Structures are given as structure tokens and as C-alpha cells.
Amino acid sequence: MPELMVNIDHVATLRQARGTYFPDPVYAAGIAEMAGASGIIVHLREDRRHIKDRDLRMLREVVRTKLNLEMAATDEMVGIATEVLPDMITLVPEKREELTTEGGLDVASLRERLIKVVKKVKEKGIKVSMFVDPEEKQIKASKDMGADMIEIHTGRYCDAITDVEREEEFKKVVKAAKMGKELALGVNAGHGLHYHNVRRIALIDEIDELSIGHSIIARAIFVGLDRAIRDMLQLIR
Ligand code: PXP
């Protein structure tokens, strides 16, 4: 049974919609931990559209479970990560114009840069995960580059329109999870998971952690964050 890591970016999205100081993602982290989340995730984007540097610093002080910083493999972000010291980072591709992370990292083609980033971050005792599509080439490259974990991109499974397509994408996630474990990598999964599609993914034995954000924060508007997280935990368990 995987652990639930809650991404709280969209608490900050709501705050930024008005440029106020509320709702504060730091409060969300406390509530998420009390509701049973095993960790807190934030993506500090280059354009700071939701999570700000101040949030990350305060979350480092407050989070007692595990803090996972999603970030692009840039010098700026490596500087921040090695100063703030999250428990782990997840390297993701990042484009300014995208609404959300669109695809997995092309680990194989970013070899030189990623090797440097992994080395610098791991020297500080921070674990490294790579967000990848469920493809053999990407998983093997993540291992070669010294990653501790992979996060399998579940977006295509979640977005599939037909049953046939969904089944194909599901099989790819299962295969990728097994391959990750065979290579002695930690295996996480996420993107696009919600209350109606999470169960099958949660049943994959090889998956250690699920990273879920938007659907939980969206439900929290109606039922509160505590309940939204407990509902998700119940489905996963
Ligand atoms: N994993 C990664 C790497 C992401 O970039 C995101 C979105 O920030 C998530 C998981 C969570 O996705 P969602 O918000 O769709 O649950």
C-alpha cells in the first residue's frame, strides 16, 4: 500500500489569485500531516506562480514528515535546494507557458546536466527522484545517473479517453514500476490522480508513494482539507 504525499501548490494558487497572504500553504501542511499524509510536496517554479521562496523556507521549518521539493534542474534551484535542505527533490521538466508539468523528464538526453545536479544535491544528503514517463529508457537512465527514486508519470493513464487506451497506459505504469524495483530504485507515481482513478494505481505493489495535489485541494474547497485527505487515504488503503 503506497504512502500519500500531498502536493499543496494549489493552496498557493488560490492565494496568488488575489495576491493576499491567505490561504497559507504552511497551514495546509500542518493539516495534511495531522490528517495522515506521509509527506508534503511543493513545486517552486522558475516564475514563482504559486509557491514562493518564503513558503519553502517556512515549510522546511514546519514539516515533520517529509518535504519533497519538485524543481527544474537549474543552477538557481540547485542553489535553493542545497541551502533549504528538503528531504528529497523531484526533478521535473519545466516550461513557462505550461499549465502544469506536461511530460516526464527526458533523462537520457539531459545526461551531463543531470549527473552534475544529482551529485551536488546528494552531497547534502538530499534524496533524488526523477519524474519520468513509464519508459524503459528513462528508468534505466535515471538509475545510471544516480537517482534514488523515480516518479512514474501517470498523466496519460489519467487522461485516457477510451478503455483500451487506459488499459494500455495502465500496463505501462505497472511495467515501469516493476522495472524500477528490479533496478533497486524507490518507485513513486503521480500526476492527474483523483478520487475515481486512484485505486488501480494504489494496488500496484511496487509503488511506494503517490503524489497527489489538484484533486485533493479541489475537494477541500467543499469538504475541508482534513476530510479530503482522509477520503483519499481511505481509497488508497
Ligand atoms: N507529480 C509531479 C511531478 C507534478 O509536477 C505534479 C503536479 O505538480 C504532481 C505529481 C501532482 O499532480 P496533480 O496536481 O495532478 O495531482
Short mmCIF file of C-alpha atoms and ligand atoms in Angstrom, two decimals:
data_model
loop_
_atom_site.label_atom_id
_atom_site.label_comp_id
_atom_site.label_asym_id
_atom_site.label_seq_id
_atom_site.Cartn_x
_atom_site.Cartn_y
_atom_site.Cartn_z
CA MET A 1 0.00 0.00 0.00
CA PRO A 2 1.58 3.29 -1.06
CA GLU A 3 2.04 6.28 1.18
CA LEU A 4 0.22 9.51 0.33
CA MET A 5 2.32 12.60 -0.33
CA VAL A 6 0.17 15.72 -0.68
CA ASN A 7 1.13 18.45 -3.13
CA ILE A 8 -0.06 21.79 -1.73
CA ASP A 9 0.86 24.07 -4.67
CA HIS A 10 -2.73 24.95 -5.37
CA VAL A 11 -3.34 26.37 -1.92
CA ALA A 12 -0.78 28.96 -3.04
CA THR A 13 -2.50 29.26 -6.43
CA LEU A 14 -5.64 30.44 -4.64
CA ARG A 15 -3.63 32.89 -2.57
CA GLN A 16 -1.91 34.28 -5.67
CA ALA A 17 -5.24 34.72 -7.44
CA ARG A 18 -5.67 37.78 -5.21
CA GLY A 19 -2.10 38.47 -4.13
CA THR A 20 -3.15 38.21 -0.48
CA TYR A 21 -1.43 36.27 2.30
CA PHE A 22 -4.18 33.64 2.55
CA PRO A 23 -4.79 30.76 2.27
CA ASP A 24 -1.32 29.94 3.56
CA PRO A 25 0.24 26.69 2.29
CA VAL A 26 2.15 26.45 5.57
CA TYR A 27 -1.15 25.93 7.43
CA ALA A 28 -2.17 23.37 4.79
CA ALA A 29 0.97 21.35 5.52
CA GLY A 30 0.08 21.06 9.21
CA ILE A 31 -3.47 19.98 8.47
CA ALA A 32 -2.25 17.48 5.85
CA GLU A 33 0.17 15.88 8.30
CA MET A 34 -2.50 15.67 11.00
CA ALA A 35 -4.89 14.03 8.54
CA GLY A 36 -2.36 11.29 7.81
CA ALA A 37 -0.28 12.47 4.85
CA SER A 38 3.18 10.92 4.81
CA GLY A 39 4.77 13.94 3.26
CA ILE A 40 4.34 17.37 1.72
CA ILE A 41 5.28 18.33 -1.82
CA VAL A 42 5.74 21.76 -3.37
CA HIS A 43 6.96 22.81 -6.80
CA LEU A 44 8.98 26.01 -6.68
CA ARG A 45 8.66 27.11 -10.28
CA GLU A 46 11.03 29.46 -12.04
CA ASP A 47 8.20 32.00 -12.45
CA ARG A 48 7.05 31.57 -8.80
CA ARG A 49 3.46 31.43 -9.96
CA HIS A 50 2.24 29.71 -6.79
CA ILE A 51 4.77 28.56 -4.21
CA LYS A 52 7.23 31.30 -3.15
CA ASP A 53 10.70 31.07 -1.64
CA ARG A 54 9.24 32.13 1.70
CA ASP A 55 6.79 29.20 1.63
CA LEU A 56 9.57 26.72 1.02
CA ARG A 57 11.70 28.10 3.85
CA MET A 58 8.80 28.06 6.30
CA LEU A 59 7.71 24.60 5.21
CA ARG A 60 11.22 23.35 5.92
CA GLU A 61 10.77 24.58 9.50
CA VAL A 62 7.27 23.19 9.91
CA VAL A 63 7.08 19.88 8.03
CA ARG A 64 7.81 16.93 10.28
CA THR A 65 7.05 14.07 7.90
CA LYS A 66 8.94 14.51 4.66
CA LEU A 67 9.38 17.55 2.43
CA ASN A 68 9.71 16.87 -1.29
CA LEU A 69 10.75 19.82 -3.46
CA GLU A 70 9.77 19.49 -7.10
CA MET A 71 12.15 21.54 -9.21
CA ALA A 72 13.73 22.06 -12.60
CA ALA A 73 17.39 21.04 -12.91
CA THR A 74 18.67 24.64 -13.00
CA ASP A 75 21.58 26.22 -11.12
CA GLU A 76 19.16 28.53 -9.30
CA MET A 77 17.08 25.63 -7.99
CA VAL A 78 20.12 23.57 -7.03
CA GLY A 79 21.33 26.58 -5.00
CA ILE A 80 17.98 26.82 -3.21
CA ALA A 81 17.71 23.08 -2.57
CA THR A 82 21.22 22.80 -1.14
CA GLU A 83 20.51 25.74 1.17
CA VAL A 84 16.97 24.84 2.32
CA LEU A 85 17.66 21.08 2.50
CA PRO A 86 14.35 19.37 1.74
CA ASP A 87 14.35 15.63 2.50
CA MET A 88 14.15 14.88 -1.20
CA ILE A 89 13.83 16.60 -4.53
CA THR A 90 11.96 15.51 -7.62
CA LEU A 91 13.47 16.73 -10.86
CA VAL A 92 10.82 17.75 -13.37
CA PRO A 93 10.88 19.38 -16.79
CA GLU A 94 9.53 22.92 -16.72
CA LYS A 95 8.21 25.23 -19.40
CA ARG A 96 6.98 28.73 -18.60
CA GLU A 97 3.89 28.57 -20.75
CA GLU A 98 2.57 25.21 -19.50
CA LEU A 99 -0.43 24.96 -17.15
CA THR A 100 1.17 22.10 -15.26
CA THR A 101 4.07 19.70 -15.77
CA GLU A 102 3.31 18.21 -19.15
CA GLY A 103 5.52 15.18 -19.53
CA GLY A 104 8.30 13.29 -17.85
CA LEU A 105 11.90 14.42 -17.84
CA ASP A 106 13.90 13.30 -20.86
CA VAL A 107 16.59 11.91 -18.59
CA ALA A 108 18.51 10.24 -21.37
CA SER A 109 19.09 13.45 -23.34
CA LEU A 110 19.91 15.65 -20.31
CA ARG A 111 22.70 13.39 -19.14
CA GLU A 112 25.53 15.88 -18.45
CA ARG A 113 23.37 18.38 -16.57
CA LEU A 114 21.54 15.77 -14.50
CA ILE A 115 24.70 13.99 -13.41
CA LYS A 116 26.01 17.30 -12.02
CA VAL A 117 22.73 18.18 -10.32
CA VAL A 118 22.34 14.73 -8.73
CA LYS A 119 25.89 14.84 -7.39
CA LYS A 120 25.56 18.33 -5.85
CA VAL A 121 22.23 17.60 -4.21
CA LYS A 122 23.17 14.16 -2.92
CA GLU A 123 26.34 15.56 -1.33
CA LYS A 124 23.99 17.42 1.01
CA GLY A 125 22.19 14.24 1.98
CA ILE A 126 19.10 15.03 -0.10
CA LYS A 127 17.49 12.11 -1.92
CA VAL A 128 16.80 12.50 -5.62
CA SER A 129 13.79 11.35 -7.60
CA MET A 130 13.26 11.78 -11.34
CA PHE A 131 9.82 12.32 -12.80
CA VAL A 132 9.74 10.13 -15.90
CA ASP A 133 7.31 8.70 -18.41
CA PRO A 134 6.80 4.95 -17.98
CA GLU A 135 9.53 4.06 -20.47
CA GLU A 136 12.39 1.62 -20.05
CA LYS A 137 14.95 4.05 -21.50
CA GLN A 138 14.09 6.78 -18.98
CA ILE A 139 14.07 4.46 -15.98
CA LYS A 140 17.43 2.92 -16.84
CA ALA A 141 18.91 6.38 -17.48
CA SER A 142 17.62 7.58 -14.07
CA LYS A 143 19.42 4.68 -12.40
CA ASP A 144 22.61 5.35 -14.37
CA MET A 145 22.56 8.99 -13.30
CA GLY A 146 22.45 8.13 -9.62
CA ALA A 147 18.79 8.78 -8.81
CA ASP A 148 17.48 7.13 -5.64
CA MET A 149 13.93 7.03 -6.94
CA ILE A 150 11.73 7.57 -9.94
CA GLU A 151 8.28 9.08 -10.03
CA ILE A 152 6.26 7.49 -12.80
CA HIS A 153 4.13 9.98 -14.74
CA THR A 154 0.54 8.73 -14.53
CA GLY A 155 -0.86 11.60 -16.62
CA ARG A 156 -1.52 9.54 -19.73
CA TYR A 157 -3.31 6.83 -17.75
CA CYS A 158 -5.43 9.52 -16.08
CA ASP A 159 -6.21 11.40 -19.28
CA ALA A 160 -7.03 8.32 -21.39
CA ILE A 161 -10.39 8.66 -23.07
CA THR A 162 -11.11 5.11 -24.20
CA ASP A 163 -10.95 1.96 -22.08
CA VAL A 164 -8.46 0.44 -24.50
CA GLU A 165 -6.13 3.42 -24.19
CA ARG A 166 -6.50 3.47 -20.39
CA GLU A 167 -5.65 -0.23 -20.21
CA GLU A 168 -2.55 0.25 -22.34
CA GLU A 169 -1.37 3.15 -20.22
CA PHE A 170 -2.07 1.23 -17.02
CA LYS A 171 0.06 -1.66 -18.22
CA LYS A 172 2.91 0.73 -18.97
CA VAL A 173 2.76 2.08 -15.40
CA VAL A 174 2.80 -1.47 -13.96
CA LYS A 175 5.75 -2.47 -16.14
CA ALA A 176 7.66 0.70 -15.25
CA ALA A 177 7.05 0.14 -11.52
CA LYS A 178 8.37 -3.42 -11.73
CA MET A 179 11.41 -2.29 -13.67
CA GLY A 180 12.13 0.44 -11.12
CA LYS A 181 12.12 -2.10 -8.29
CA GLU A 182 14.27 -4.55 -10.25
CA LEU A 183 16.83 -1.75 -10.54
CA ALA A 184 16.58 -1.16 -6.76
CA LEU A 185 15.03 2.28 -7.20
CA GLY A 186 12.32 3.75 -5.00
CA VAL A 187 9.14 3.94 -7.06
CA ASN A 188 6.65 6.79 -6.73
CA ALA A 189 3.83 7.77 -9.06
CA GLY A 190 1.66 10.77 -9.73
CA HIS A 191 0.04 13.41 -11.86
CA GLY A 192 -3.64 13.60 -12.60
CA LEU A 193 -4.69 11.11 -9.92
CA HIS A 194 -8.11 11.74 -8.40
CA TYR A 195 -10.81 10.04 -6.34
CA HIS A 196 -12.10 7.99 -9.28
CA ASN A 197 -8.88 6.73 -10.81
CA VAL A 198 -6.50 6.27 -7.88
CA ARG A 199 -7.49 2.79 -6.73
CA ARG A 200 -5.97 0.75 -9.53
CA ILE A 201 -2.72 2.64 -9.24
CA ALA A 202 -2.70 2.24 -5.45
CA LEU A 203 -2.98 -1.54 -5.90
CA ILE A 204 0.33 -1.78 -7.76
CA ASP A 205 2.58 -3.43 -5.17
CA GLU A 206 5.80 -1.86 -6.38
CA ILE A 207 4.65 1.73 -5.84
CA ASP A 208 5.96 3.26 -2.61
CA GLU A 209 4.39 6.73 -2.70
CA LEU A 210 1.65 8.57 -4.55
CA SER A 211 1.99 12.28 -5.23
CA ILE A 212 -1.43 13.93 -5.41
CA GLY A 213 -2.30 17.61 -5.46
CA HIS A 214 -5.01 19.19 -7.56
CA SER A 215 -7.84 16.73 -6.84
CA ILE A 216 -7.30 16.93 -3.08
CA ILE A 217 -7.14 20.72 -2.94
CA ALA A 218 -10.19 20.94 -5.23
CA ARG A 219 -12.24 18.65 -2.96
CA ALA A 220 -11.02 20.57 0.08
CA ILE A 221 -12.97 23.62 -1.11
CA PHE A 222 -16.19 21.69 -0.48
CA VAL A 223 -15.39 19.35 2.38
CA GLY A 224 -12.28 20.82 4.02
CA LEU A 225 -8.69 19.70 3.66
CA ASP A 226 -8.72 17.25 6.55
CA ARG A 227 -11.68 15.34 5.13
CA ALA A 228 -10.35 15.50 1.55
CA ILE A 229 -7.10 13.86 2.64
CA ARG A 230 -8.82 11.24 4.79
CA ASP A 231 -11.14 10.36 1.86
CA MET A 232 -8.13 9.87 -0.40
CA LEU A 233 -6.32 7.79 2.21
CA GLN A 234 -9.36 5.56 2.54
CA LEU A 235 -9.39 4.87 -1.20
CA ILE A 236 -5.67 4.13 -1.24
CA ARG A 237 -5.94 1.79 1.71
N1 PXP B 1 4.00 14.82 -9.70
C1 PXP B 1 4.60 15.82 -10.38
C2 PXP B 1 6.00 15.63 -10.83
C3 PXP B 1 3.93 17.03 -10.63
O1 PXP B 1 4.54 18.01 -11.31
C4 PXP B 1 2.62 17.19 -10.14
C5 PXP B 1 1.89 18.48 -10.36
O2 PXP B 1 2.50 19.49 -9.66
C6 PXP B 1 2.05 16.12 -9.42
C7 PXP B 1 2.76 14.94 -9.24
C8 PXP B 1 0.68 16.21 -8.84
O3 PXP B 1 -0.24 16.23 -9.87
P1 PXP B 1 -1.76 16.59 -9.58
O4 PXP B 1 -1.79 18.01 -9.10
O5 PXP B 1 -2.41 16.38 -10.91
O6 PXP B 1 -2.23 15.63 -8.53
#
